[in-house]
Short mmCIF file of C-alpha atoms and ligand atoms in Angstrom, two decimals:
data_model
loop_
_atom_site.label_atom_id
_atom_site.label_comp_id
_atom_site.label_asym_id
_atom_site.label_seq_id
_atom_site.Cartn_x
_atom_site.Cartn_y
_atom_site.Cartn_z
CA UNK A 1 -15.34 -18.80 18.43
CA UNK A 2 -16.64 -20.28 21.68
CA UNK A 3 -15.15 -19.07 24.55
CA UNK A 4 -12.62 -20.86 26.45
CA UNK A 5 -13.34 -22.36 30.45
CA UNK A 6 -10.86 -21.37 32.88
CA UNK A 7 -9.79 -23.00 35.56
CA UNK A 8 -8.34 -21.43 38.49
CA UNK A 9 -6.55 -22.82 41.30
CA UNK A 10 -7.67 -21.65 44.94
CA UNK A 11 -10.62 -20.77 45.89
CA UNK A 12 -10.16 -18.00 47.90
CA UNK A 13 -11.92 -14.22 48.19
CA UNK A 14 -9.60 -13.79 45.25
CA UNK A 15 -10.63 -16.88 43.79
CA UNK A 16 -14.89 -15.96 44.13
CA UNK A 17 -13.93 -12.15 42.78
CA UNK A 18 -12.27 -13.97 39.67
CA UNK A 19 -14.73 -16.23 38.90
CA UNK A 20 -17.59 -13.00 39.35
CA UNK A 21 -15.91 -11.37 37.03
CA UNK A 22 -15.70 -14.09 34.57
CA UNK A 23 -18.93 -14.54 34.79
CA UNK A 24 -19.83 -11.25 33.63
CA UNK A 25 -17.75 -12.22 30.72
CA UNK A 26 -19.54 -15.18 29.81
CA UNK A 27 -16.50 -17.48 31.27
CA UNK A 28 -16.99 -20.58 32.48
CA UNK A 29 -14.93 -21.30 35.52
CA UNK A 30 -13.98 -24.05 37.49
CA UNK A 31 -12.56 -23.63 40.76
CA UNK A 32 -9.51 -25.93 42.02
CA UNK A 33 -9.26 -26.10 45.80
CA UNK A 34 -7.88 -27.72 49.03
CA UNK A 35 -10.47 -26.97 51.16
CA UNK A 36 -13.43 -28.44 50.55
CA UNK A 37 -15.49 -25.14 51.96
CA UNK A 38 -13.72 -22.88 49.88
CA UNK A 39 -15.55 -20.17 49.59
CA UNK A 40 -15.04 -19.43 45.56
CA UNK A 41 -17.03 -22.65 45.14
CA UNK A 42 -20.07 -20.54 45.70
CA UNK A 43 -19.33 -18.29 42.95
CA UNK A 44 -17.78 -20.25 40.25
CA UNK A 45 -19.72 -22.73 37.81
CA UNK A 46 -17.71 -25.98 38.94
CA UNK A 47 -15.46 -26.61 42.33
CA UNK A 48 -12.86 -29.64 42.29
CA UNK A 49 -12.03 -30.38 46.06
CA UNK A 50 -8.42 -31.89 45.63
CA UNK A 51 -4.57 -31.42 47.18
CA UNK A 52 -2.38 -29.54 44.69
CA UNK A 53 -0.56 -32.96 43.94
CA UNK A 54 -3.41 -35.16 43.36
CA UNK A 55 -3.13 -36.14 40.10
CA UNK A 56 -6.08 -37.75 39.14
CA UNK A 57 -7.85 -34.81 40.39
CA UNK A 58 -5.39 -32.22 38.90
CA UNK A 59 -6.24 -34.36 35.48
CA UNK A 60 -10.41 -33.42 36.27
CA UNK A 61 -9.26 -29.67 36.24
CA UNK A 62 -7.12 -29.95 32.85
CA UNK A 63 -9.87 -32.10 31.01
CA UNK A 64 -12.36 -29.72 32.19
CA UNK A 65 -10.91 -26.44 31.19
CA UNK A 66 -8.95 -24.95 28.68
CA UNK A 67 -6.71 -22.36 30.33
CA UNK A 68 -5.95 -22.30 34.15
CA UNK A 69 -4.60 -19.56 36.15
CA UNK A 70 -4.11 -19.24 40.13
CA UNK A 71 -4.78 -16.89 42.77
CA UNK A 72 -2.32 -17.65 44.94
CA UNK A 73 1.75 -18.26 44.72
CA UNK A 74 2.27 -21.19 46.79
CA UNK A 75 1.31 -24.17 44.41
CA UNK A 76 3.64 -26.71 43.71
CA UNK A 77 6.18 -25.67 40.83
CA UNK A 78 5.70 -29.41 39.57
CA UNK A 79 1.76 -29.02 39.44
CA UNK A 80 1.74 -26.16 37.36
CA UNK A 81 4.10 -27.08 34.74
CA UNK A 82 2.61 -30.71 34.74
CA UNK A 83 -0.59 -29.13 33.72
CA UNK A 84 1.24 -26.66 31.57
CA UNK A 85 2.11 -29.44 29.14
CA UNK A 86 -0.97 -30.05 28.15
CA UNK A 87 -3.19 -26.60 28.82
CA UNK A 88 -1.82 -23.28 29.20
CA UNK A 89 -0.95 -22.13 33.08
CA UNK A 90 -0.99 -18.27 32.95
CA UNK A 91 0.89 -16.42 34.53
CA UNK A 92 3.51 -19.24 32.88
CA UNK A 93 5.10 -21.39 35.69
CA UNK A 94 8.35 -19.97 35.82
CA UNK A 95 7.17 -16.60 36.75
CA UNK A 96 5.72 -18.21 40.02
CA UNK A 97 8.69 -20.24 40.13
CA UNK A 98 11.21 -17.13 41.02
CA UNK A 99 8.78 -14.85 42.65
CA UNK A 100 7.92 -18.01 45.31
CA UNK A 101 11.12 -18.08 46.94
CA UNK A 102 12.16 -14.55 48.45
CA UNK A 103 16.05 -14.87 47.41
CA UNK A 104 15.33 -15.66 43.77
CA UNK A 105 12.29 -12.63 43.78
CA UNK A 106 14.67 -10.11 45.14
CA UNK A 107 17.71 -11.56 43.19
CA UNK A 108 15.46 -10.95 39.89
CA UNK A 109 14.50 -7.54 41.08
CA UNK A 110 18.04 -6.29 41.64
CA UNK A 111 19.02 -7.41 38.46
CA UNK A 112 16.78 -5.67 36.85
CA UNK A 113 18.76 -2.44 38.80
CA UNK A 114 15.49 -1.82 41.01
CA UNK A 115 16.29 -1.44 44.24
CA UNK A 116 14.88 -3.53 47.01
CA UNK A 117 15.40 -3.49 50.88
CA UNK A 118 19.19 -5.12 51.92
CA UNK A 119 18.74 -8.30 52.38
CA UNK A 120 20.75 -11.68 52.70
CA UNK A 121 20.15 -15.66 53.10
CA UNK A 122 20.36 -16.78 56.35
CA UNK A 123 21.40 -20.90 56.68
CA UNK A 124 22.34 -20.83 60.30
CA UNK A 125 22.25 -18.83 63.17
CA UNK A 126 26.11 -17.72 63.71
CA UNK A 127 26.11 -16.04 60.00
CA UNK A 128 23.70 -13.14 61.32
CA UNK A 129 26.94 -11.88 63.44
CA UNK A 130 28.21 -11.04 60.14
CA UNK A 131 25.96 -9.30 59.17
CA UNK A 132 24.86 -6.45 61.95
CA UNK A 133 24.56 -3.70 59.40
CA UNK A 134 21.25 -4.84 58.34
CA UNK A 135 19.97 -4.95 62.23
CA UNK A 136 17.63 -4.14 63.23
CA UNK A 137 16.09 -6.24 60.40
CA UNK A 138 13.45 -8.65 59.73
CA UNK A 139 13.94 -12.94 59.36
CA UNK A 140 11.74 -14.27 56.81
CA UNK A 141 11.11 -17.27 55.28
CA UNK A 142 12.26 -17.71 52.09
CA UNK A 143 8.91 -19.60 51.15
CA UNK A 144 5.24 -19.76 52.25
CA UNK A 145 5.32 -16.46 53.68
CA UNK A 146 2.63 -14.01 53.65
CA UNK A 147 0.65 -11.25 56.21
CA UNK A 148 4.23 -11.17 58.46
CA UNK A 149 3.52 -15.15 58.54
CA UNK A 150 6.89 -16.85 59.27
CA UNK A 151 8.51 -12.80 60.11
CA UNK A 152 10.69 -11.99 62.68
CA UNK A 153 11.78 -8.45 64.16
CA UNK A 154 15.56 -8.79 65.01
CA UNK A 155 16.86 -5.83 66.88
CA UNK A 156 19.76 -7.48 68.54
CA UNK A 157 21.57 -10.89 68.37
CA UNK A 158 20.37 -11.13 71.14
CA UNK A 159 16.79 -11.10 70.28
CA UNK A 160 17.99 -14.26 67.86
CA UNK A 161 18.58 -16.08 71.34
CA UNK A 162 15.07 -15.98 72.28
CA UNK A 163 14.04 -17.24 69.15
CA UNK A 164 13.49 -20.89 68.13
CA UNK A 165 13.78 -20.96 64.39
CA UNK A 166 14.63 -23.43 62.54
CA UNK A 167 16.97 -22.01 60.09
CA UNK A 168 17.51 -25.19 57.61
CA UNK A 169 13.60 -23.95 56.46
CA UNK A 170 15.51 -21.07 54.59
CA UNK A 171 15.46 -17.38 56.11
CA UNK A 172 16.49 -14.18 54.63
CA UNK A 173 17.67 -11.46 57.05
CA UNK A 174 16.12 -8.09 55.35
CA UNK A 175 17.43 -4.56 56.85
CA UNK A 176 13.98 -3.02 58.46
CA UNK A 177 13.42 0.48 56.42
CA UNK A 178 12.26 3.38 58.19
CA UNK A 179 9.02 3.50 56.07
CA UNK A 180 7.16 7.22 54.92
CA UNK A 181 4.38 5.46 53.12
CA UNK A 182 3.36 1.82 51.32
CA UNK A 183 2.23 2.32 48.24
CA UNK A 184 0.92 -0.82 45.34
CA UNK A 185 1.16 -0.95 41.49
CA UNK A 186 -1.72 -3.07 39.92
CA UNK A 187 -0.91 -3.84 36.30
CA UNK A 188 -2.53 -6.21 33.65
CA UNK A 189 -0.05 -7.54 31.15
CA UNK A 190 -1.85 -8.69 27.87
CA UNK A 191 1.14 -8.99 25.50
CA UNK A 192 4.26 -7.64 24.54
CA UNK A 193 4.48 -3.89 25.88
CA UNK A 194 0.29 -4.03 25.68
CA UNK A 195 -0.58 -3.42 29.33
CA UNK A 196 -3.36 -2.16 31.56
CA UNK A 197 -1.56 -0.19 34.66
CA UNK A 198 -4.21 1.26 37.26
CA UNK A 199 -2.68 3.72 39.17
CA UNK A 200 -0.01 3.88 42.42
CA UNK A 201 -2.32 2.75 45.46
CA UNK A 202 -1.88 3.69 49.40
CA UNK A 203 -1.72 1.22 51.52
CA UNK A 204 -1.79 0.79 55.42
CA UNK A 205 -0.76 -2.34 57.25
CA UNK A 206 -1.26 -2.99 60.85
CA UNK A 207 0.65 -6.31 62.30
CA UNK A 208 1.87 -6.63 58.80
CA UNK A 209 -1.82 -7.37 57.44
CA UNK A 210 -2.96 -4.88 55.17
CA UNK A 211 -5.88 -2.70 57.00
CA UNK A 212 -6.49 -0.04 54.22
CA UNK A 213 -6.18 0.85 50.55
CA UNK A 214 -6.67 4.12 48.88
CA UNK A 215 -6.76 6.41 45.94
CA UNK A 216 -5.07 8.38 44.96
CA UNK A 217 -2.13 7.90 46.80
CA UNK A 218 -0.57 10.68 48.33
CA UNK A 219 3.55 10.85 46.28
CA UNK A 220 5.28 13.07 44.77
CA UNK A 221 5.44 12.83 41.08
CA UNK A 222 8.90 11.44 40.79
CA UNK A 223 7.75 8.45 42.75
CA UNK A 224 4.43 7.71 40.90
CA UNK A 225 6.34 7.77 37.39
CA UNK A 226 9.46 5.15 38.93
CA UNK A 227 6.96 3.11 40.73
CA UNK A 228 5.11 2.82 37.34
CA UNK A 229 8.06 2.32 35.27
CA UNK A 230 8.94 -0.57 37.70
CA UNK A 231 6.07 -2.39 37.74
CA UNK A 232 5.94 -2.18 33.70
CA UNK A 233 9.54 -3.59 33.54
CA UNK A 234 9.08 -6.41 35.74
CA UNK A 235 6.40 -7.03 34.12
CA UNK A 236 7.94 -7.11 30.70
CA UNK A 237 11.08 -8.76 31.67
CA UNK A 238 8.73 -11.88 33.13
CA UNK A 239 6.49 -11.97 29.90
CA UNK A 240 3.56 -11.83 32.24
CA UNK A 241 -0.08 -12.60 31.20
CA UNK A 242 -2.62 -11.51 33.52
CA UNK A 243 -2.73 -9.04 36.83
CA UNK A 244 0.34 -8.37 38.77
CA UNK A 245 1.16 -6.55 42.02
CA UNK A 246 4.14 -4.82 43.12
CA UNK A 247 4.10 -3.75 46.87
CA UNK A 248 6.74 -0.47 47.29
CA UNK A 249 8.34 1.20 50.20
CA UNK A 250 8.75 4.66 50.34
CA UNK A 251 11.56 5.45 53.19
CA UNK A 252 11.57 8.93 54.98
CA UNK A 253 14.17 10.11 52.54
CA UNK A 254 11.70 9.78 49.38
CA UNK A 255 13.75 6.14 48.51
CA UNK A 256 11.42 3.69 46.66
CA UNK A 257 12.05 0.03 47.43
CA UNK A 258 10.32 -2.72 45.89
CA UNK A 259 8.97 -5.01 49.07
CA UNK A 260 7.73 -7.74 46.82
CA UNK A 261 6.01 -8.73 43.72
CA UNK A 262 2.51 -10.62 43.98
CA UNK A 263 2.17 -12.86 40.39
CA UNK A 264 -2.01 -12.49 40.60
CA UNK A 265 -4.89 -9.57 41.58
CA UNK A 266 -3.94 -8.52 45.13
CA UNK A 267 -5.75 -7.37 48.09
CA UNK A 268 -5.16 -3.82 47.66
CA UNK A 269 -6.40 -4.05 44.13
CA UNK A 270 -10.38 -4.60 45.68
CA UNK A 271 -10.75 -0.88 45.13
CA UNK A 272 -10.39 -1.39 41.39
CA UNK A 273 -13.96 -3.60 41.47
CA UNK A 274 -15.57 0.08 42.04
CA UNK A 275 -13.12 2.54 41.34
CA UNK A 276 -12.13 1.89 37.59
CA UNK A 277 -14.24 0.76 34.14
CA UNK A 278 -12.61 -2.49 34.34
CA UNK A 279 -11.42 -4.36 37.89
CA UNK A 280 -7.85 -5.90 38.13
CA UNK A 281 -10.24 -9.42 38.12
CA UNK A 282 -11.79 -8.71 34.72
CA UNK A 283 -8.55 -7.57 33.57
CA UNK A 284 -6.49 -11.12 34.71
CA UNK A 285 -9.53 -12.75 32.97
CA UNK A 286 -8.95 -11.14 29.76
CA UNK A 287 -5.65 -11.24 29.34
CA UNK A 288 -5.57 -14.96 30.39
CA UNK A 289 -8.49 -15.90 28.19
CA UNK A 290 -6.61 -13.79 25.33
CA UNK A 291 -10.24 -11.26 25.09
CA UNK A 292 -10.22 -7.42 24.12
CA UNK A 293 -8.08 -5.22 25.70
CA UNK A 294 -9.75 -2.03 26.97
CA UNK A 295 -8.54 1.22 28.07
CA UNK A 296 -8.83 1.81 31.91
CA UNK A 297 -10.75 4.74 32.68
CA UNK A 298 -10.69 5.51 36.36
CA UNK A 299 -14.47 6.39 37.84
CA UNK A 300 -13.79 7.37 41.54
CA UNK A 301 -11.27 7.88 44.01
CA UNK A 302 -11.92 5.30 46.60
CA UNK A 303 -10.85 4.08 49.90
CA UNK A 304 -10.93 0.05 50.88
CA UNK A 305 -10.85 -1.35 54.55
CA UNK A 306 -10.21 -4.91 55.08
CA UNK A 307 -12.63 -6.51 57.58
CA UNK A 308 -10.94 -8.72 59.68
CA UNK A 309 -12.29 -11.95 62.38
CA UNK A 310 -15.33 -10.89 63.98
CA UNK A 311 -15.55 -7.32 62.61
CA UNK A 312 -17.67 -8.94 59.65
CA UNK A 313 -20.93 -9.59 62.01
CA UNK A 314 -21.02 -5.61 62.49
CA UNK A 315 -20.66 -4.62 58.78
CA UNK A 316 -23.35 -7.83 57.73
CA UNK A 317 -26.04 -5.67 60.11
CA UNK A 318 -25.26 -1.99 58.73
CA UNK A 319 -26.97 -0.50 55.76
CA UNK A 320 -25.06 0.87 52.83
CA UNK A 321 -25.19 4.38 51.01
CA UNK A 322 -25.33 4.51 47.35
CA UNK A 323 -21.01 4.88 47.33
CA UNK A 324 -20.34 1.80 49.25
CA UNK A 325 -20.29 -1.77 47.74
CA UNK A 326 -19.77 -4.16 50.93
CA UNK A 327 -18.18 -7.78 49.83
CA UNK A 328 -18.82 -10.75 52.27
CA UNK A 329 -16.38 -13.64 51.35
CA UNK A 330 -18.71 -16.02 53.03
CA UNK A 331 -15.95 -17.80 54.99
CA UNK A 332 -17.42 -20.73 57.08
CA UNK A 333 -15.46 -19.66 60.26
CA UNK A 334 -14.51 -16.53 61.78
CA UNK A 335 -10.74 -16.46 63.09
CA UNK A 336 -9.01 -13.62 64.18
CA UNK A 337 -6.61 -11.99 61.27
CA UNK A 338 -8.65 -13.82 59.06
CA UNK A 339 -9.79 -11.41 55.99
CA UNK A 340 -13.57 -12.15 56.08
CA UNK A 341 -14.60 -8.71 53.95
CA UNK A 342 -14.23 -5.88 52.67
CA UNK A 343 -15.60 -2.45 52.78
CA UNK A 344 -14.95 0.16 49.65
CA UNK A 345 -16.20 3.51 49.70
CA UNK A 346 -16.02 5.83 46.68
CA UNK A 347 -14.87 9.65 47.96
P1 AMP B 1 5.79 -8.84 53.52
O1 AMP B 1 5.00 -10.07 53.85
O2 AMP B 1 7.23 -9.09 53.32
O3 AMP B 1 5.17 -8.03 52.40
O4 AMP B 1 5.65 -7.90 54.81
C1 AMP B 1 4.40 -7.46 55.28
C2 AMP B 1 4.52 -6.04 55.84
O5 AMP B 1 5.53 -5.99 56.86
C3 AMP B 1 4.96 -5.00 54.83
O6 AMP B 1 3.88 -4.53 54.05
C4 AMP B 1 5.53 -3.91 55.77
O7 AMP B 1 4.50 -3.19 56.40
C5 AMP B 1 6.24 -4.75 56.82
N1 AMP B 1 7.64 -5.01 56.37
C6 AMP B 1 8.10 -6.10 55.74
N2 AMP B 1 9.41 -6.02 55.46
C7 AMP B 1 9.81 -4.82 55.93
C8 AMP B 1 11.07 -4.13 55.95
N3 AMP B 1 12.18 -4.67 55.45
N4 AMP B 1 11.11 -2.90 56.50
C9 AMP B 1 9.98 -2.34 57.04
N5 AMP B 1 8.78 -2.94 57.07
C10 AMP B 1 8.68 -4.17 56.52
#
């Protein structure tokens, strides 16, 4: 059987590391993108430049694949199912449906009974006096949120004074937790209770962005087997196909939280590229494209830094040891907070 073309939509770092390790596979890809200088274009076999509700473009993409995933959550619901009628969108659409709006993410989560920070929709500014037991907290958008984007710190109602938000945008008020550690689950769902699950992963944000990602991560036992366990039931419970991520908090009394659940490969799954037999990339591609599961055997422990704005000129002049696999996204401009590389180095 031939295989099938896949079509992904963004065209993002995540977007070029897909479509490498497709390639690898002997997968076709076609990259779907807003920005005409996306940088996946120079990694994929074909690049549509188009808005995600241009139809006659969005047609190019389903004529010219045969299954079409994404690599980030913020496309329009009515895109993806559009195309969904006619090829398959994996992850299915209503698994980015619920996890793109914060209140019906955590809503899912809790009914699941897996605990996530306090939290509570916000729809105008006098309802936060009700609720001062989750101050100080954080105000975040219920949408189109991501790297502390659209975040808030609210210590006082007061603070909410100096503020101009617009609240009919949608906000959620979320209790701040006095954090020990963040940690990451990185699964690959292939089928009914068939998974891949790499394991728990450290990570360390700064402003919100995450800065570093490492293995193993330093937790107790207790927490590595419930963070697991988590991560395989949401999983499950979504009838997920493809790579997952679910961000944890630990709190400083050992209390895991899930933060939030990413429906495609995730930053702090880079490691995975070097680290394991099989990347969190090959593994979405596989389970999308419905190819051989196969067992993860981890290689290294490994440690990734995100290289942010105009960090990236240093690391394009250094030289590399033998343990340390440098990726430059090839982004056309350098902007400060803007992920422009990465650096993993096995230990
Ligand atoms: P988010 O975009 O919601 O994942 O938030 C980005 C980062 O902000 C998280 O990884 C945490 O470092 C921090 N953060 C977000 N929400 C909370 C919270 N409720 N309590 C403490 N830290 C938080």
């Amino acid at each position: 059987m031939s295989k099938p073309t896949l079509g992904v939509l963004g065209g993002g770092q995540l977007g070029s590391m897909l479509a490498i390790a497709a390639k690898k596979l002997e997968i076709k890809t076609v990259i779907y993108c807003d920005d005409a200088h996306a940088p996946a274009q120079k990694f994929s076999d074909e690049f549509i430049y188009g808005k995600y509700d241009d139809e006659e473009k969005i047609n190019e993409l389903i004529n010219k694949t045969d299954v079409i995933t994404y690599e980030f959550e913020n496309i329009p619901y009515e895109t993806l199912n559009k195309i969904n009628k006619t090829k398959p969108v994996l992850p299915k659409p209503s698994v980015n449906r619920i996890i793109q709006h914060r209140l019906a993410e955590k809503d899912f989560i809790n009914n699941l009974n897996i605990r996530t920070t306090q939290y509570v929709l916000i729809e105008n500014k006098s309802e936060i006096n009700a609720v001062q037991n989750l101050l100080p907290g954080l105000l975040k958008t219920t949408t189109l949120g991501y790297d502390g984007k659209g975040q808030h710190l609210i210590n006082s109602i007061e603070d909410l004074n100096d503020l101009n938000v617009d609240f009919s945008k949608g906000y959620i008020l979320e209790k701040l937790v006095k954090l020990k550690k963040e940690i990451s689950i990185i699964i690959t769902r292939f089928s009914d209770k068939k998974y891949e699950i790499y394991d728990p992963i450290e990570n360390i944000h700064e402003d919100q962005i995450l800065k570093s990602s490492t293995i193993p991560a330093d937790i107790s036992d207790k927490i590595l087997e419930l963070s697991k366990s988590w991560a395989m039931q949401i999983a499950e419970e979504l009838k997920y196909v493809g790579t997952l991520c679910v961000e944890f908090f630990i709190d400083r009394n050992e209390n895991l939280y899930v933060n939030e659940i990413a429906p495609r490969v995730h930053n702090s799954g880079h490691l995975t590229i070097n680290a394991y037999n099989i990347s969190q990339f090959e593994n979405h591609v596989r389970a999308v494209c419905n190819l051989e599961q196969i067992k993860l055997i981890k290689i290294s422990n490994a440690k990734m830094i995100n290289l942010m704005g105009s960090q990236i000129s240093v690391y394009r002049n250094r030289k590399y040891g033998p343990k340390e696999f440098f990726f430059d996204y090839l982004k056309k401009e350098i902007k400060t907070k803007r992920k422009m590389g990465h650096l993993t180095t096995l230990v």
